JSON list of C-alpha atoms in Angstrom, two decimals:
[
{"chain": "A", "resi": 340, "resn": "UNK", "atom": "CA", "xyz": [52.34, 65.33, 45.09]},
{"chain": "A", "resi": 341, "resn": "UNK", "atom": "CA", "xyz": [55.57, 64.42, 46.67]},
{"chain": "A", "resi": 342, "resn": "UNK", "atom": "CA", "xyz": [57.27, 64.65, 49.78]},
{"chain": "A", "resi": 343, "resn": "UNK", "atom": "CA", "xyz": [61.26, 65.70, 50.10]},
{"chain": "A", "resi": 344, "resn": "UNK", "atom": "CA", "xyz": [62.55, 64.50, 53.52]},
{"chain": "A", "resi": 345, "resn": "UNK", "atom": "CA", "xyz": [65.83, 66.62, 54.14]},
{"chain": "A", "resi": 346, "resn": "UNK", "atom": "CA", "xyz": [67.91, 66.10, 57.24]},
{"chain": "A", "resi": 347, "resn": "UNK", "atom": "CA", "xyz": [69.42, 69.14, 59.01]},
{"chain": "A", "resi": 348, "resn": "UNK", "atom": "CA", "xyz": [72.53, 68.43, 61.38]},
{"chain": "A", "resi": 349, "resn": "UNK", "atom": "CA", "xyz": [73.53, 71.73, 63.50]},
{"chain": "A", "resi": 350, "resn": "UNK", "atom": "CA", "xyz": [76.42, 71.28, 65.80]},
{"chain": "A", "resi": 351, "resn": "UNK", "atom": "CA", "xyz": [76.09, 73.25, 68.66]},
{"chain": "A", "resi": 352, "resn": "UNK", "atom": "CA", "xyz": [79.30, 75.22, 69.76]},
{"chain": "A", "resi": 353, "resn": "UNK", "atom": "CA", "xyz": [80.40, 75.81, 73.45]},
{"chain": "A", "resi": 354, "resn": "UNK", "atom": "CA", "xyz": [82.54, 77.91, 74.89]},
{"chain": "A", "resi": 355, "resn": "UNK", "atom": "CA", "xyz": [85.59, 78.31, 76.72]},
{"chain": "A", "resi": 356, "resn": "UNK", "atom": "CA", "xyz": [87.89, 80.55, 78.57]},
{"chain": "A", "resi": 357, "resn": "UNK", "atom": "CA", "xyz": [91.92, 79.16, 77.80]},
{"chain": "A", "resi": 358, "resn": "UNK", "atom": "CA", "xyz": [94.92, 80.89, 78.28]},
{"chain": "A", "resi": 359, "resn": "UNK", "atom": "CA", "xyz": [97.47, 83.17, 75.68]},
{"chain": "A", "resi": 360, "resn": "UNK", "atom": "CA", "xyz": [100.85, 82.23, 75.44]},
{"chain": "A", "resi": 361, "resn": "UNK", "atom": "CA", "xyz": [103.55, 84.60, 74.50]},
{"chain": "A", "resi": 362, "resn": "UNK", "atom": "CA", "xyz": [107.13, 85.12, 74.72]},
{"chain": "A", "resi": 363, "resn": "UNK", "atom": "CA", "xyz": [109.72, 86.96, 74.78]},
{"chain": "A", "resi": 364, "resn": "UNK", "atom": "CA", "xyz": [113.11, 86.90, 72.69]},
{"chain": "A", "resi": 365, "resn": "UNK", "atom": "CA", "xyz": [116.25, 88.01, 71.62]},
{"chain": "A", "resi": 366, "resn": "UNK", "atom": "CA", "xyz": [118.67, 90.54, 73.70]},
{"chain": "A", "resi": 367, "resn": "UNK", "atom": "CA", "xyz": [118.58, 94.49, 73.51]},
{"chain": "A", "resi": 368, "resn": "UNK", "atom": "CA", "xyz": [121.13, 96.39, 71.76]},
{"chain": "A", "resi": 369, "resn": "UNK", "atom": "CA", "xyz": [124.67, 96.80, 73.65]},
{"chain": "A", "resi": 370, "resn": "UNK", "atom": "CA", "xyz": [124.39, 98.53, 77.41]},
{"chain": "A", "resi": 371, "resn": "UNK", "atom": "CA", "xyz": [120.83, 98.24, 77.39]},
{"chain": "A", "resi": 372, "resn": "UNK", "atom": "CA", "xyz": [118.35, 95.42, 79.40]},
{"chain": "A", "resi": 373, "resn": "UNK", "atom": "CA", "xyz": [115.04, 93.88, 79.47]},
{"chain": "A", "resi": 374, "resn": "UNK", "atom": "CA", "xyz": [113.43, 95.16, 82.78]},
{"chain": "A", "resi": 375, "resn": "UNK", "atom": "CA", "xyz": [110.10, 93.45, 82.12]},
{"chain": "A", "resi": 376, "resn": "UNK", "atom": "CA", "xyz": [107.88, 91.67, 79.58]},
{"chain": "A", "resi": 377, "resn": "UNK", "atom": "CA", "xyz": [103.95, 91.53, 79.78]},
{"chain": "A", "resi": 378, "resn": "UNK", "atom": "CA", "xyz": [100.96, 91.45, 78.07]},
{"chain": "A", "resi": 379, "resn": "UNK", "atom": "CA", "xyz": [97.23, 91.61, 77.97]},
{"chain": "A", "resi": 380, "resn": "UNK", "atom": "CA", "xyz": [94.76, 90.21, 78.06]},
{"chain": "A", "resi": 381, "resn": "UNK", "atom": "CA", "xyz": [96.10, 86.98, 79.47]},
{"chain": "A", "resi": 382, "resn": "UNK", "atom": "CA", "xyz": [93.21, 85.20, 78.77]},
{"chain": "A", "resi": 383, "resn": "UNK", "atom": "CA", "xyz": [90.24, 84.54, 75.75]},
{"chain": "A", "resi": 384, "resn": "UNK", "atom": "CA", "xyz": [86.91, 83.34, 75.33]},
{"chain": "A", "resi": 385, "resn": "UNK", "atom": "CA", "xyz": [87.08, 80.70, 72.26]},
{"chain": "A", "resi": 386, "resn": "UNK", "atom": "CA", "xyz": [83.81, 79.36, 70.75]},
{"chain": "A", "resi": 387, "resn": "UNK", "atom": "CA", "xyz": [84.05, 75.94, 68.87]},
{"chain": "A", "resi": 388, "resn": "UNK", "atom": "CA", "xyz": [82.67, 72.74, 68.85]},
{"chain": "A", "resi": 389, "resn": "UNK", "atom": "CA", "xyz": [82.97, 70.43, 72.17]},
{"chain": "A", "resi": 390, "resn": "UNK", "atom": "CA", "xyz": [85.52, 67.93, 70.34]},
{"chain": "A", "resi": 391, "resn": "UNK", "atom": "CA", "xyz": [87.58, 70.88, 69.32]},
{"chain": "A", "resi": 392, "resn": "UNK", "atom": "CA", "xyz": [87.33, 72.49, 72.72]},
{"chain": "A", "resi": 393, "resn": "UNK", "atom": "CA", "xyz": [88.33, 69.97, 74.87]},
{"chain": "A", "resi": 394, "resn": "UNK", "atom": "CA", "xyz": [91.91, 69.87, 72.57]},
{"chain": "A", "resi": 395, "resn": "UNK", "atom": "CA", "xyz": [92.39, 73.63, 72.96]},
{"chain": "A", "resi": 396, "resn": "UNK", "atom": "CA", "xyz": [94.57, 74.27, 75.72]},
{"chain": "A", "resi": 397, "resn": "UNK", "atom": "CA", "xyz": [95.69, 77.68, 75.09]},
{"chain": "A", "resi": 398, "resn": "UNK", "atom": "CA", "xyz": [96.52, 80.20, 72.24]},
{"chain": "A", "resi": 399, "resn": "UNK", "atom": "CA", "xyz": [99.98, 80.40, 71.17]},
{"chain": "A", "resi": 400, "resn": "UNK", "atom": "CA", "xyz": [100.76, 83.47, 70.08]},
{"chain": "A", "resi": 401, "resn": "UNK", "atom": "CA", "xyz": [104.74, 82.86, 69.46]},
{"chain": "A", "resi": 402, "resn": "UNK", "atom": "CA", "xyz": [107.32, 85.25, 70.49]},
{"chain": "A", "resi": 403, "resn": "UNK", "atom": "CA", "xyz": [107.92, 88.98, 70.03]},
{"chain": "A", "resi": 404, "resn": "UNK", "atom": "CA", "xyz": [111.22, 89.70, 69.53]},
{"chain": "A", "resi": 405, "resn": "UNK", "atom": "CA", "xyz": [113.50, 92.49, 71.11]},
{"chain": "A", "resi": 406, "resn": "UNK", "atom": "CA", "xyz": [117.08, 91.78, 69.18]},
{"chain": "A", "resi": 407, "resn": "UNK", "atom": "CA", "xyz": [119.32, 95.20, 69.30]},
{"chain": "A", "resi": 408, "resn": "UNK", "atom": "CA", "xyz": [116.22, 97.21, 70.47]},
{"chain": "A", "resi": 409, "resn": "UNK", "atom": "CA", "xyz": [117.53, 100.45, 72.68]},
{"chain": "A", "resi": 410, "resn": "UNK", "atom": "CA", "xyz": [114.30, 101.39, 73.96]},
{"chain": "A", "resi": 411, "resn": "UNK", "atom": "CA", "xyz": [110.71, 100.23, 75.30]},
{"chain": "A", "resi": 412, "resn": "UNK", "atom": "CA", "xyz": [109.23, 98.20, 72.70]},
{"chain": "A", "resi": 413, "resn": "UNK", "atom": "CA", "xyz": [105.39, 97.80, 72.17]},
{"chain": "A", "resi": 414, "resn": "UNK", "atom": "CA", "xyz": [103.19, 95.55, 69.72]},
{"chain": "A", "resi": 415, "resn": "UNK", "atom": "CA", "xyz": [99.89, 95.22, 68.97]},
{"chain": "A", "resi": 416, "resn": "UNK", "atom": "CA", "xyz": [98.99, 91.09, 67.69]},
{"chain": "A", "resi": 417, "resn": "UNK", "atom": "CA", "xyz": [95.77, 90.34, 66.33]},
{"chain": "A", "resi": 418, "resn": "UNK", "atom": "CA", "xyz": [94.24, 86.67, 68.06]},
{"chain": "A", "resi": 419, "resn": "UNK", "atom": "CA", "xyz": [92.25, 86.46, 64.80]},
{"chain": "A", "resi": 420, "resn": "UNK", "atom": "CA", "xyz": [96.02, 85.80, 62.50]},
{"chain": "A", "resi": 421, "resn": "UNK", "atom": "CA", "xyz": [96.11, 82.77, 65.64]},
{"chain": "A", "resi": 422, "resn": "UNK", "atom": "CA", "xyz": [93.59, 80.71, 65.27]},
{"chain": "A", "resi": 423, "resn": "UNK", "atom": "CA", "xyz": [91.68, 78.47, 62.70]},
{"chain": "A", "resi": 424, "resn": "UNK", "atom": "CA", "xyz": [88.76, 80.91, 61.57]},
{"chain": "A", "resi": 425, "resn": "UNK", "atom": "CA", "xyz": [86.38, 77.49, 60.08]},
{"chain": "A", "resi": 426, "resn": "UNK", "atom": "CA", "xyz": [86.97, 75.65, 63.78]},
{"chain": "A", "resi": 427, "resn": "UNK", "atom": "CA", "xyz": [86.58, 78.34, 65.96]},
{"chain": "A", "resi": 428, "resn": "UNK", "atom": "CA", "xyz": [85.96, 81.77, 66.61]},
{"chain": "A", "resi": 429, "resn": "UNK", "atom": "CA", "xyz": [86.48, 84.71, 69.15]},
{"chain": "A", "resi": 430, "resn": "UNK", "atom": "CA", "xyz": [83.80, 85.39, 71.73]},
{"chain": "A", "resi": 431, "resn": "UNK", "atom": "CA", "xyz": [85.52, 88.85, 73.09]},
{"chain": "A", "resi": 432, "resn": "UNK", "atom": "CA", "xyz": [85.21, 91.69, 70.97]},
{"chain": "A", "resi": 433, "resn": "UNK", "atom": "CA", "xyz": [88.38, 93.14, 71.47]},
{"chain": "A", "resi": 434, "resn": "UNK", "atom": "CA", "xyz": [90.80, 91.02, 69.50]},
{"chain": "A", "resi": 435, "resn": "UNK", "atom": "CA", "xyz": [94.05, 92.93, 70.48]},
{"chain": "A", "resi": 436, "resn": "UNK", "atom": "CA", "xyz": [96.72, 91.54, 72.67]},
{"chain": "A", "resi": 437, "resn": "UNK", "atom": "CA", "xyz": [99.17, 94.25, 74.10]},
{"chain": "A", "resi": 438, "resn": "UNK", "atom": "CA", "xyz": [102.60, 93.41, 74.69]},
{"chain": "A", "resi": 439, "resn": "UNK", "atom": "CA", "xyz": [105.09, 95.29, 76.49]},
{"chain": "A", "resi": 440, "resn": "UNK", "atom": "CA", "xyz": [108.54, 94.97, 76.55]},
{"chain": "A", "resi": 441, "resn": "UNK", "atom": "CA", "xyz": [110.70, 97.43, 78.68]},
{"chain": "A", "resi": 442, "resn": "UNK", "atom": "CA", "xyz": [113.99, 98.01, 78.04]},
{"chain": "A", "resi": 443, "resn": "UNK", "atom": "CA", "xyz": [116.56, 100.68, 79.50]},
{"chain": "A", "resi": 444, "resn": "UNK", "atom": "CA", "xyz": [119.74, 101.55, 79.42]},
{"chain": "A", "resi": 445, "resn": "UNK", "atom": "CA", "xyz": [122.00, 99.48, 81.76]},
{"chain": "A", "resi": 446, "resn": "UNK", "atom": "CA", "xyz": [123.77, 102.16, 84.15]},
{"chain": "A", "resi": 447, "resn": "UNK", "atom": "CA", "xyz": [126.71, 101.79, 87.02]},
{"chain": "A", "resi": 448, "resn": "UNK", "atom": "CA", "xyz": [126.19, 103.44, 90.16]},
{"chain": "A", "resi": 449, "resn": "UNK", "atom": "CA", "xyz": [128.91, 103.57, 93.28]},
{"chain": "A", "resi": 450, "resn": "UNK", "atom": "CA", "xyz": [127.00, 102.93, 96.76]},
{"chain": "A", "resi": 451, "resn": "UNK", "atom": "CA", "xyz": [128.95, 103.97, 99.81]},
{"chain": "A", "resi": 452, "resn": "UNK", "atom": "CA", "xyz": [128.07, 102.16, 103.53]},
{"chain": "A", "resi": 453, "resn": "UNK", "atom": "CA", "xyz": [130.06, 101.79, 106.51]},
{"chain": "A", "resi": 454, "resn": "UNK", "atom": "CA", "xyz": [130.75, 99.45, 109.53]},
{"chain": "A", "resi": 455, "resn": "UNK", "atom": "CA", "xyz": [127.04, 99.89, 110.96]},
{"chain": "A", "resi": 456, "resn": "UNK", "atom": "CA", "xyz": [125.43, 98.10, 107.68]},
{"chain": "A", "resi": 457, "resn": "UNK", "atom": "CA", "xyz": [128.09, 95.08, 107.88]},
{"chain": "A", "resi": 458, "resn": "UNK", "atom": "CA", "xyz": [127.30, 92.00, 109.13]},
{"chain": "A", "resi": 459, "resn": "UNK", "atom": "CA", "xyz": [129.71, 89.50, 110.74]},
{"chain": "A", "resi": 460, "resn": "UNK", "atom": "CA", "xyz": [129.71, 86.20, 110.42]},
{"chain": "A", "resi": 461, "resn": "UNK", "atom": "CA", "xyz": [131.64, 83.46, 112.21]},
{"chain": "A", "resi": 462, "resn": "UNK", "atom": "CA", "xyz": [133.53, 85.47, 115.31]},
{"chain": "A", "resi": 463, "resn": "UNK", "atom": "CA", "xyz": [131.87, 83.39, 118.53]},
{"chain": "A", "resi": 464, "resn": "UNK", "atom": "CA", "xyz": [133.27, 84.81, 120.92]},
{"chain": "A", "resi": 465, "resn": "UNK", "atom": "CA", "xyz": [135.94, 86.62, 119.35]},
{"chain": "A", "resi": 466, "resn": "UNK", "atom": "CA", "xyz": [136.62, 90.77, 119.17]},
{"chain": "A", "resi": 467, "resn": "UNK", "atom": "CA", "xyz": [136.48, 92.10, 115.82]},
{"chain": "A", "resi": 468, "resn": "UNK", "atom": "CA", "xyz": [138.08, 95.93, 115.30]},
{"chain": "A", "resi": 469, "resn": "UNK", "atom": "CA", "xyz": [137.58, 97.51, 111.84]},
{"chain": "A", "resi": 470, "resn": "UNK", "atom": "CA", "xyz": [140.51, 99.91, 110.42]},
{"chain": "A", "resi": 471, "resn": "UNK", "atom": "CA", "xyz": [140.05, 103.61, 110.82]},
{"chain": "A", "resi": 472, "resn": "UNK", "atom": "CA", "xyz": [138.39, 103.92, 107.39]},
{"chain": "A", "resi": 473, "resn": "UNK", "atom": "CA", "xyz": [134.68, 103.47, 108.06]},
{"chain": "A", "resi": 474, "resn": "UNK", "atom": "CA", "xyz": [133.60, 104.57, 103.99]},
{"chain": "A", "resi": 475, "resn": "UNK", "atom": "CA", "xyz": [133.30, 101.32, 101.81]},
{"chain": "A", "resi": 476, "resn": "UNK", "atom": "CA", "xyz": [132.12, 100.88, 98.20]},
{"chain": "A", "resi": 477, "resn": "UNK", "atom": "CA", "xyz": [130.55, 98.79, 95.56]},
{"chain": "A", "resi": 478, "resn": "UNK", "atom": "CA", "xyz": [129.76, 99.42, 92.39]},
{"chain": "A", "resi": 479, "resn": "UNK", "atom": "CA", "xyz": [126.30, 97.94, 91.23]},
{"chain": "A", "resi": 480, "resn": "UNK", "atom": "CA", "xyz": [125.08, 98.00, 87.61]},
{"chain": "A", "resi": 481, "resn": "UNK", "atom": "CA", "xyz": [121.50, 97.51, 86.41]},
{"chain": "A", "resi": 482, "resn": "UNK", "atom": "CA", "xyz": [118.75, 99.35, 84.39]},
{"chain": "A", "resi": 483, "resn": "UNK", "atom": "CA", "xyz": [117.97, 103.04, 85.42]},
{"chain": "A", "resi": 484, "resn": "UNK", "atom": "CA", "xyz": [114.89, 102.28, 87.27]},
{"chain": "A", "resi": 485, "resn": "UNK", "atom": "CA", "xyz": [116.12, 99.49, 89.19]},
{"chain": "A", "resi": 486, "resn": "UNK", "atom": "CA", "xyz": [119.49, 101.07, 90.41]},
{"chain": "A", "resi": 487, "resn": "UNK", "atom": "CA", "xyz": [118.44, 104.83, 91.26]},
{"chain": "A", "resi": 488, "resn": "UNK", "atom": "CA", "xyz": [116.52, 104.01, 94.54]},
{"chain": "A", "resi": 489, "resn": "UNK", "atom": "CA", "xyz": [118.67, 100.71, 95.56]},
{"chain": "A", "resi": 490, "resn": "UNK", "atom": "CA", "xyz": [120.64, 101.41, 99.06]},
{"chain": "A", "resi": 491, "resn": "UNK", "atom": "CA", "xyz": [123.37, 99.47, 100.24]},
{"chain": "A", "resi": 492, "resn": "UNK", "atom": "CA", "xyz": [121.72, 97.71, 103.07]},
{"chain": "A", "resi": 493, "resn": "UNK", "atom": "CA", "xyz": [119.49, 95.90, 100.75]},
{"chain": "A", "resi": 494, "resn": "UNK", "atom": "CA", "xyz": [122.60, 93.88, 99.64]},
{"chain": "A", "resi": 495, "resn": "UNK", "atom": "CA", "xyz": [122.85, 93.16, 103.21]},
{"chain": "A", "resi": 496, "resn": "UNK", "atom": "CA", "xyz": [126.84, 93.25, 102.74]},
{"chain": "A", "resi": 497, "resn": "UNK", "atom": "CA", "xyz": [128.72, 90.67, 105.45]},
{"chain": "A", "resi": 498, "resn": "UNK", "atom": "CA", "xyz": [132.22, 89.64, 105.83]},
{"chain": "A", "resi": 499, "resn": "UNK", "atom": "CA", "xyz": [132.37, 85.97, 107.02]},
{"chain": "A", "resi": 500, "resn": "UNK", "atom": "CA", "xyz": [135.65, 85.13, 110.13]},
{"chain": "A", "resi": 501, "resn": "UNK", "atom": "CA", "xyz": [135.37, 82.07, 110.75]},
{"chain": "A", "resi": 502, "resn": "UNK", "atom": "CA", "xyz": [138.63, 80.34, 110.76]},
{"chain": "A", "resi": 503, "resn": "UNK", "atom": "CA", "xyz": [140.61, 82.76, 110.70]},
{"chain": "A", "resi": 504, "resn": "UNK", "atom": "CA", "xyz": [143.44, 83.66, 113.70]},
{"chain": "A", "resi": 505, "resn": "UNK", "atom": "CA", "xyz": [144.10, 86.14, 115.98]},
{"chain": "A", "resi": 506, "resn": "UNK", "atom": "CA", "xyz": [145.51, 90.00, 114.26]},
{"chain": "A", "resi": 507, "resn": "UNK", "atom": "CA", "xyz": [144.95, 91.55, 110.80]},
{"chain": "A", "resi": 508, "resn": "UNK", "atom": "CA", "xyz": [143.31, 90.32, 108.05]},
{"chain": "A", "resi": 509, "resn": "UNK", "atom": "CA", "xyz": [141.64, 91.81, 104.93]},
{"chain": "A", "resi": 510, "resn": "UNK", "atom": "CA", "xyz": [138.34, 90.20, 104.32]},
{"chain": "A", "resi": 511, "resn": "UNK", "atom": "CA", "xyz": [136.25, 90.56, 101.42]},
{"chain": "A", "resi": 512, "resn": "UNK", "atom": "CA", "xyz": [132.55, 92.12, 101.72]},
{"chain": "A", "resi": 513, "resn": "UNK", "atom": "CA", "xyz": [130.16, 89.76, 100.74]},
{"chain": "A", "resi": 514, "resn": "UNK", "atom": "CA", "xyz": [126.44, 90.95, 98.97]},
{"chain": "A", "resi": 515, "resn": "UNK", "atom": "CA", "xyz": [123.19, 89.25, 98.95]},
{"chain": "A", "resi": 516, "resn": "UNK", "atom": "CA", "xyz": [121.83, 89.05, 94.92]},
{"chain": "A", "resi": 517, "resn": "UNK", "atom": "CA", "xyz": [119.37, 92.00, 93.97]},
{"chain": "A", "resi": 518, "resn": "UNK", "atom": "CA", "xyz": [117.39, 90.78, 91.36]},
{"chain": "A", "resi": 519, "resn": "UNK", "atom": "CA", "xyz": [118.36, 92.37, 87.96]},
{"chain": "A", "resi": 520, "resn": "UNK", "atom": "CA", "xyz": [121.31, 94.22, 89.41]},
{"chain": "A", "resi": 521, "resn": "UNK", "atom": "CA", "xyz": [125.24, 92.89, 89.02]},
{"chain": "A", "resi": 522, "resn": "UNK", "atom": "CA", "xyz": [127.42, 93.59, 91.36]},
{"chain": "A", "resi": 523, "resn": "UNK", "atom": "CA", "xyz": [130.19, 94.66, 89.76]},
{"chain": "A", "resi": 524, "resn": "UNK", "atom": "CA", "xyz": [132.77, 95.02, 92.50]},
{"chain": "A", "resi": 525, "resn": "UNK", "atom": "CA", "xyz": [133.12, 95.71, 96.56]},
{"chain": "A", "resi": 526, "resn": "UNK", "atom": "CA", "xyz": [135.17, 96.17, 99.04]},
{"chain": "A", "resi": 527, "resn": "UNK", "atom": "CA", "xyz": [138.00, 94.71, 101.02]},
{"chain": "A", "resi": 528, "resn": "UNK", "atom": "CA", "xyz": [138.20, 95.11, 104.35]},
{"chain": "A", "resi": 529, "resn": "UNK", "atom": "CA", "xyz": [141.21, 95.29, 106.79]},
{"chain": "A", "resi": 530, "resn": "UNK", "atom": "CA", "xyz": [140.27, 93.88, 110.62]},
{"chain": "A", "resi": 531, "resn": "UNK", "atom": "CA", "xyz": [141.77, 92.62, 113.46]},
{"chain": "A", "resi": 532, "resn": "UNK", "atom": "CA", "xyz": [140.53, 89.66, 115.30]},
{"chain": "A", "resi": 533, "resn": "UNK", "atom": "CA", "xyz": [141.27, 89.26, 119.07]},
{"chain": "A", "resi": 534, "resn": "UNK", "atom": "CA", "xyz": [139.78, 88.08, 122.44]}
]
């Protein structure tokens, strides 16, 4: 009898924990904006060899795209269509990522505020008297959710007088940027500066 010698090599796999990556793209249909993009999870457990591993930065999972879209848009993506199936595989047994994108329709809104929720800038020691009209505006336009609850004061509206001489003037009302929300006009403002 005869003996067969046969060599076995198993490579042992590791694991790690590395990051998704996924965008988003495109603009919504006419009068309508992206409030916010996510997704989950954020994160995956990858098993492969060490070599491949220590490569592997993250999953890239491309871009979902939101062109002409006139409402929320969701989609399911499958990490198993991302990655090389003979170098690695998927610990987690959920293989779903859920994106999210929310979009609403962009809306203008007229906020009203007085002499109380101005500030003024640059009088030192100078008198400033308003006009008799104490009822400004300015018109703000954003997505639904962002504009409904948004008060004047949070624009933090100021006129700025420095330089300017003694008598009347008409200053514009400066605003403070709200964070998806243009400011689509605001008031002037007559004063007079004295001692």
């Amino acid at each position: 009898s005869y003996t067969v010698s046969i060599s076995v090599f198993i490579e042992v796999w590791k694991t790690k924990s590395v990051k998704i990556d996924l965008e988003v793209s495109g603009e919504p249909a006419s009068g309508y904006a992206l409030v916010s993009f996510d997704y989950e999870p954020k994160k995956v457990t990858i098993a492969a060899s060490a070599k491949v591993l220590k490569s592997l930065k993250s999953v890239d999972l491309g871009k979902v795209y939101i062109d002409d879209r006139a409402s929320t848009y969701e989609k399911n993506l499958d990490l198993n269509e991302f990655i090389d199936q003979d170098d690695m595989k998927l610990v987690d047994e959920n293989t779903d990522v859920k994106a999210k994108a929310t979009i609403e329709k962009v809306e203008t809104r007229t906020l009203t505020f007085n002499q109380k929720d101005i500030t003024v800038k640059g009088k030192g020691n100078k008198k400033v008297t308003f006009a008799s009209s104490n009822k400004y505006t300015m018109v703000i336009e954003g997505p639904t959710s962002l504009i409904s609850d948004v008060k004047a004061a949070d624009f933090t509206p100021w006129i700025d007088v420095e330089g300017l001489e003694e008598g009347e003037h008409e200053v514009n009302v400066h605003v403070r940027e709200v964070e998806g929300i243009a400011v689509e006009d605001t008031a002037t403002i007559k004063i007079t500066l004295g001692d």
